[in-house]
Short mmCIF file of C-alpha atoms in Angstrom, two decimals:
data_model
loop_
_atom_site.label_atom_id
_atom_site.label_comp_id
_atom_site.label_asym_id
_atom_site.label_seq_id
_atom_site.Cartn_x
_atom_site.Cartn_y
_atom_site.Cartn_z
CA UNK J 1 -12.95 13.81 -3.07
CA UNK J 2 -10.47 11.87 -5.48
CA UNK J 3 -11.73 8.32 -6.34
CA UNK J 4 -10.04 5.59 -8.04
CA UNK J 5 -11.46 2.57 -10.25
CA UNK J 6 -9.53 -0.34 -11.42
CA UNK J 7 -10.58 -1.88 -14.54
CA UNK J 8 -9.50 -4.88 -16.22
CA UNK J 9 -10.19 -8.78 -17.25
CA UNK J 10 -10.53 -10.74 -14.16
CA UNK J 11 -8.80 -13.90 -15.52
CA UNK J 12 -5.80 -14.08 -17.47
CA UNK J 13 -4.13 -17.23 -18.83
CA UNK J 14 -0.21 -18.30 -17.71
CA UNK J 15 2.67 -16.78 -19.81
CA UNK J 16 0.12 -14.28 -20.99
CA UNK J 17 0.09 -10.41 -19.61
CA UNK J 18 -2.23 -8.92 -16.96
CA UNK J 19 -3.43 -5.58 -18.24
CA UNK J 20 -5.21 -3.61 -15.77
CA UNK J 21 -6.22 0.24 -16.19
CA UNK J 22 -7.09 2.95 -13.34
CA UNK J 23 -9.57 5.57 -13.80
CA UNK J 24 -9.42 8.37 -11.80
CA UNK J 25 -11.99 10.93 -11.27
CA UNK J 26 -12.90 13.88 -8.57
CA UNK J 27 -9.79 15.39 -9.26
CA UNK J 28 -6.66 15.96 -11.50
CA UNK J 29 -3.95 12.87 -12.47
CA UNK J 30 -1.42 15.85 -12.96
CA UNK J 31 1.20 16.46 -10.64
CA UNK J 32 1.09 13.05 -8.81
CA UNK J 33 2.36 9.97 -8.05
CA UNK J 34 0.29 7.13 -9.01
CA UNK J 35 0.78 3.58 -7.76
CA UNK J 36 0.16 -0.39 -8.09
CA UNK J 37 0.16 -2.28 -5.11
CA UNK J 38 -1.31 -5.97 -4.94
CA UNK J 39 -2.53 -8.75 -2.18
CA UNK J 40 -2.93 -12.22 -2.75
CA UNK J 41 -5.67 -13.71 -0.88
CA UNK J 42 -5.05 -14.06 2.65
CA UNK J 43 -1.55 -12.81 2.42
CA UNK J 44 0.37 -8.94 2.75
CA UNK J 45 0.22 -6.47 0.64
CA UNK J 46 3.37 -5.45 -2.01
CA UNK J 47 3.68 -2.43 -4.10
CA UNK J 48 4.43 -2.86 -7.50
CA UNK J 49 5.75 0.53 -9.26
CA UNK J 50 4.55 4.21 -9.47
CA UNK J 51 4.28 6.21 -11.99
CA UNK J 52 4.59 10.09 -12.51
CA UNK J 53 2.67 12.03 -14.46
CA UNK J 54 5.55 13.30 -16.76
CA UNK J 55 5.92 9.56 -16.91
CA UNK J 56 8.83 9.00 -15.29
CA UNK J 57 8.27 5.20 -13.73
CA UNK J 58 9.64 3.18 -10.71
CA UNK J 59 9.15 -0.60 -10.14
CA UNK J 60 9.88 -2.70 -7.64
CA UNK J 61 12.93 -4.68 -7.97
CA UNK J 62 11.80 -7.91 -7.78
CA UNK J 63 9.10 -7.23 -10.91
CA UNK J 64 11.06 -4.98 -12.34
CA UNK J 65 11.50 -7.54 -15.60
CA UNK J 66 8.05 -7.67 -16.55
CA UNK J 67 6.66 -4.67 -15.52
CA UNK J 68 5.31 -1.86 -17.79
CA UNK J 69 3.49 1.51 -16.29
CA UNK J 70 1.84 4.12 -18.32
CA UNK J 71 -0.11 7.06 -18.33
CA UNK J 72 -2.94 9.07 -20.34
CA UNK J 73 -3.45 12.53 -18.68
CA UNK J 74 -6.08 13.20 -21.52
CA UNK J 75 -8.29 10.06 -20.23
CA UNK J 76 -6.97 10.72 -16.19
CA UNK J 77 -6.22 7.10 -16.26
CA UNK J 78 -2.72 5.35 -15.97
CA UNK J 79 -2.36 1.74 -16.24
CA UNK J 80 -0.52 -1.59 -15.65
CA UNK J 81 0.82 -4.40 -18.15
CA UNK J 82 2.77 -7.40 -15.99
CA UNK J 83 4.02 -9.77 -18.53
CA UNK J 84 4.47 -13.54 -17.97
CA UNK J 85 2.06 -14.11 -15.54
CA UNK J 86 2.01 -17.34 -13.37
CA UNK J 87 -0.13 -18.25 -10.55
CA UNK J 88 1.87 -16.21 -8.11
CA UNK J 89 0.51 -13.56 -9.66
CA UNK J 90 -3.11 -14.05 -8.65
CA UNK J 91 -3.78 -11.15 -6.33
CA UNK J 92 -6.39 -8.41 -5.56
CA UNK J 93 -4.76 -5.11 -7.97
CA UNK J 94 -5.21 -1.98 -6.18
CA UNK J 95 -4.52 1.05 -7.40
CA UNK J 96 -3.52 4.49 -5.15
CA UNK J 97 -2.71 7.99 -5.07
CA UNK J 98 0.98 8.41 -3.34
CA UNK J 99 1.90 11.52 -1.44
CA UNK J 100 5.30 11.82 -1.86
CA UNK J 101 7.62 13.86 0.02
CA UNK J 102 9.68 14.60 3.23
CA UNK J 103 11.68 10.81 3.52
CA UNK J 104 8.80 8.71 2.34
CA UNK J 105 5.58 8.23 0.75
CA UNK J 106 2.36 7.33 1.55
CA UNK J 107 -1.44 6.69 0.03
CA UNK J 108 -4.51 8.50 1.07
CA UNK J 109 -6.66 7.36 -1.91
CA UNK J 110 -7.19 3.75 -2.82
CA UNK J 111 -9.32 2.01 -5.25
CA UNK J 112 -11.43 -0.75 -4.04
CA UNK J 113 -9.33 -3.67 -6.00
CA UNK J 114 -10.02 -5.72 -8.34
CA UNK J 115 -9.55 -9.15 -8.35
CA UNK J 116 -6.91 -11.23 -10.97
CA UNK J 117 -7.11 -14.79 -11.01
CA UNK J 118 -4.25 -16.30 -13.22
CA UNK J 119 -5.61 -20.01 -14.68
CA UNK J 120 -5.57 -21.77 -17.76
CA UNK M 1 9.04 -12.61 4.42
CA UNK M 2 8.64 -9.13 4.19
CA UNK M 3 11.75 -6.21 4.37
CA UNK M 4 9.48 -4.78 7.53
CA UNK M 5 8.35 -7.36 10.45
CA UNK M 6 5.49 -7.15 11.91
CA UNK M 7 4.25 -10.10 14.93
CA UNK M 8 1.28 -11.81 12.80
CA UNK M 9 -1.45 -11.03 15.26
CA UNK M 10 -2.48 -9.40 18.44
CA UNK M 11 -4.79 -9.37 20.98
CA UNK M 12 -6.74 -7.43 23.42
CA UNK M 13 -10.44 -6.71 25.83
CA UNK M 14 -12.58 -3.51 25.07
CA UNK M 15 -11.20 -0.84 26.56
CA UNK M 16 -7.69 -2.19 26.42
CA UNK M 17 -4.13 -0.62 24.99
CA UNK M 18 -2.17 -2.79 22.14
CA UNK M 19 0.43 -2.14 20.20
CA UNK M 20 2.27 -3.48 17.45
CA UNK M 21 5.51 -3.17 16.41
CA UNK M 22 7.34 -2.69 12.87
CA UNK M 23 10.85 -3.77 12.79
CA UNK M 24 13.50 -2.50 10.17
CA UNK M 25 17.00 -2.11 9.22
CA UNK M 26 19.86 0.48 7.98
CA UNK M 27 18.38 0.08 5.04
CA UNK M 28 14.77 0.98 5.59
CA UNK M 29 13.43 2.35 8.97
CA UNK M 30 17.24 3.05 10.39
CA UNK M 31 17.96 4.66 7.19
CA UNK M 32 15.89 7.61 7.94
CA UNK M 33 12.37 6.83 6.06
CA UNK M 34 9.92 7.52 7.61
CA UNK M 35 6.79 4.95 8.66
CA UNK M 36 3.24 4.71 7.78
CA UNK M 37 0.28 2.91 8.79
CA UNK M 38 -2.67 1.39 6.92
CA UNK M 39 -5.75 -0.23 8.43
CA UNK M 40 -7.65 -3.14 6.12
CA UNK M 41 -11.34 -4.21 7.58
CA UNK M 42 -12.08 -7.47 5.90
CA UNK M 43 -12.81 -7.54 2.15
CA UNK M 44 -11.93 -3.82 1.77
CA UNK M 45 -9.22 -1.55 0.78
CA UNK M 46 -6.87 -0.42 3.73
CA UNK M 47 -7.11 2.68 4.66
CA UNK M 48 -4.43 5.09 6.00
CA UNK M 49 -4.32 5.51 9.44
CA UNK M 50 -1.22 6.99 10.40
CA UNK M 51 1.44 8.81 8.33
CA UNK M 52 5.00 10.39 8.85
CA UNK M 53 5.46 7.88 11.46
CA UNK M 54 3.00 10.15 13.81
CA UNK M 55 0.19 11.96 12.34
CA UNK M 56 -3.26 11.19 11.90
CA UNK M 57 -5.51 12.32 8.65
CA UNK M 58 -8.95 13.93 9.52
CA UNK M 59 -11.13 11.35 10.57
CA UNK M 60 -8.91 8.76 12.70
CA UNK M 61 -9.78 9.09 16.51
CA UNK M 62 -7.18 9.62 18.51
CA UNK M 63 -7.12 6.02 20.52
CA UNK M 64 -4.64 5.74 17.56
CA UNK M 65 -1.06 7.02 17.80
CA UNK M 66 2.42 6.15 16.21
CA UNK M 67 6.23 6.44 16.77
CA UNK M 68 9.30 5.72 15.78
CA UNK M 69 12.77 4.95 17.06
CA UNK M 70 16.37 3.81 14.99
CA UNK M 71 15.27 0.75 12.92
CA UNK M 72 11.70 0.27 14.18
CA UNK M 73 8.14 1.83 14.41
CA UNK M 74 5.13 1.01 16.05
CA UNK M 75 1.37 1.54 16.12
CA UNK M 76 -0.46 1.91 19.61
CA UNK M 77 -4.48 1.46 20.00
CA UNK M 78 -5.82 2.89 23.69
CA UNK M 79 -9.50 2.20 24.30
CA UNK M 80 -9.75 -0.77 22.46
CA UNK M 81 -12.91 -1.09 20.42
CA UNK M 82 -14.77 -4.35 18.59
CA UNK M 83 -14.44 -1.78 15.49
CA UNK M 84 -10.53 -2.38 15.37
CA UNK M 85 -10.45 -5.69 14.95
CA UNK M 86 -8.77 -5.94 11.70
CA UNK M 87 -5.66 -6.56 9.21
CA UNK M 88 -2.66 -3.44 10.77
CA UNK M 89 0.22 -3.02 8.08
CA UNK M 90 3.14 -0.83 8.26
CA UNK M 91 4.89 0.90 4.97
CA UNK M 92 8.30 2.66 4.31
CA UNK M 93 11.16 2.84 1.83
CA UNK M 94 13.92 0.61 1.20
CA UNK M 95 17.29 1.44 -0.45
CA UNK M 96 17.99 -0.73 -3.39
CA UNK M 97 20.35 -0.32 -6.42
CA UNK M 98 17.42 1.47 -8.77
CA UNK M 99 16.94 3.75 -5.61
CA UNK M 100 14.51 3.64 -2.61
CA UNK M 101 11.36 1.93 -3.28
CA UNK M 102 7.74 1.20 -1.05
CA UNK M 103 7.69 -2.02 0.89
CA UNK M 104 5.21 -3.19 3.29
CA UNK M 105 5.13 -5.41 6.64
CA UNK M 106 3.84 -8.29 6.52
CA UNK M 107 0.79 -7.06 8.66
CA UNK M 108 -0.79 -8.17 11.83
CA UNK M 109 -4.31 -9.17 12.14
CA UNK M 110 -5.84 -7.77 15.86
CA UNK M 111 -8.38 -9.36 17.25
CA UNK M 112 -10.91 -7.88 19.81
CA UNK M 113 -11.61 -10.26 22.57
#
């Protein structure tokens, strides 16, 4: 059974960038979509950008500008930088394994989150 | 506001049938995507609980069901349990200029009377 673990700090400063990473383990990174989706407290949840493992990325418009995706097959972990950061920001950071195909795509695996709190 | 609408909370007695819906447009649900359907229980990760607008994964009873129809979806719970109550969200695609992308409603929170 595929799990997922999000790493990271848990507090990051304004203007500074949020750099979380993903671990992934019971199973291969290869030949999968890999997402970002986040929920501030109390509120929905909004997907962020996958990645691929050939790398090839997709963001979601509105975070498009300061989001970076990457990924280390040789670790089977991909990661997250989101630049700028501002209170808005703070959110639980979940990380997921998209099954892609047909006219959509949806996640079976989640990680359990990790909370980012964005404060000076 | 989210791309996908979803009524902000439900209710229903044990035993009872609820549903909630997942409104769309052309550019989303109407477009073709299809819908899928997480469960969160408070202070945990959701959970899938229904995908390509109609199936279940191993493990989800099936007092859950889903359609779809044009621009909306929606997510029907028979035999209403205590266990339910909890956070229902909806996901598809959207069509934007960078090409189609996930988006979420804004969930509705069910409450077990």
């Amino acid at each position: 059974q595929v799990q997922l673990q999000e790493s990271g700090p848990g507090l990051v400063k304004p203007s500074e960038t949020l750099s979380l990473t993903c671990t992934v383990s019971g199973g291969s990174i290869s030949s999968y979509y890999w997402s970002w989706i986040r929920q501030p407290a109390g509120k929905g949840l909004e997907w962020i950008g996958r990645i691929y493992t050939s790398g090839t990325t997709n963001y979601n418009p509105s975070l498009k500008s300061r989001v970076t995706m990457s990924v280390d097959t040789s670790k089977n972990q991909f990661s997250l930088k989101l630049s700028s950061v501002t209170a808005a920001d703070t959110a639980v950071y979940y990380c997921a394994r998209g099954v892609y195909g047909g006219n959509s795509e949806y996640f079976q695996h989640w990680g359990q989150g990790t909370l980012v709190t964005v404060s000076s | 506001q989210s791309v996908l609408t979803q009524p902000p909370s439900v209710s229903g007695a044990p035993g009872q049938r609820v549903t909630i819906s997942c409104t769309g447009s052309s550019s989303n649900i109407g477009a073709g995507y299809d819908v899928h359907w997480y469960q969160q229980l408070p202070g945990t990760a959701p959970k899938l609980l229904i995908y390509y607008n109609s199936n279940r994964p191993s493990g989800v009873p099936d007092r859950f069901s889903g359609s779809k129809s044009g621009t909306s979806a929606s997510l029907a719970i028979t035999g209403l349990q205590a266990e339910d109550e909890a956070d229902y969200y909806c996901q598809s695609y959207d069509i934007s200029l960078s090409g189609p992308h996930v988006v979420f409603g804004g969930g509705t929170k069910l409450t077990v009377l």
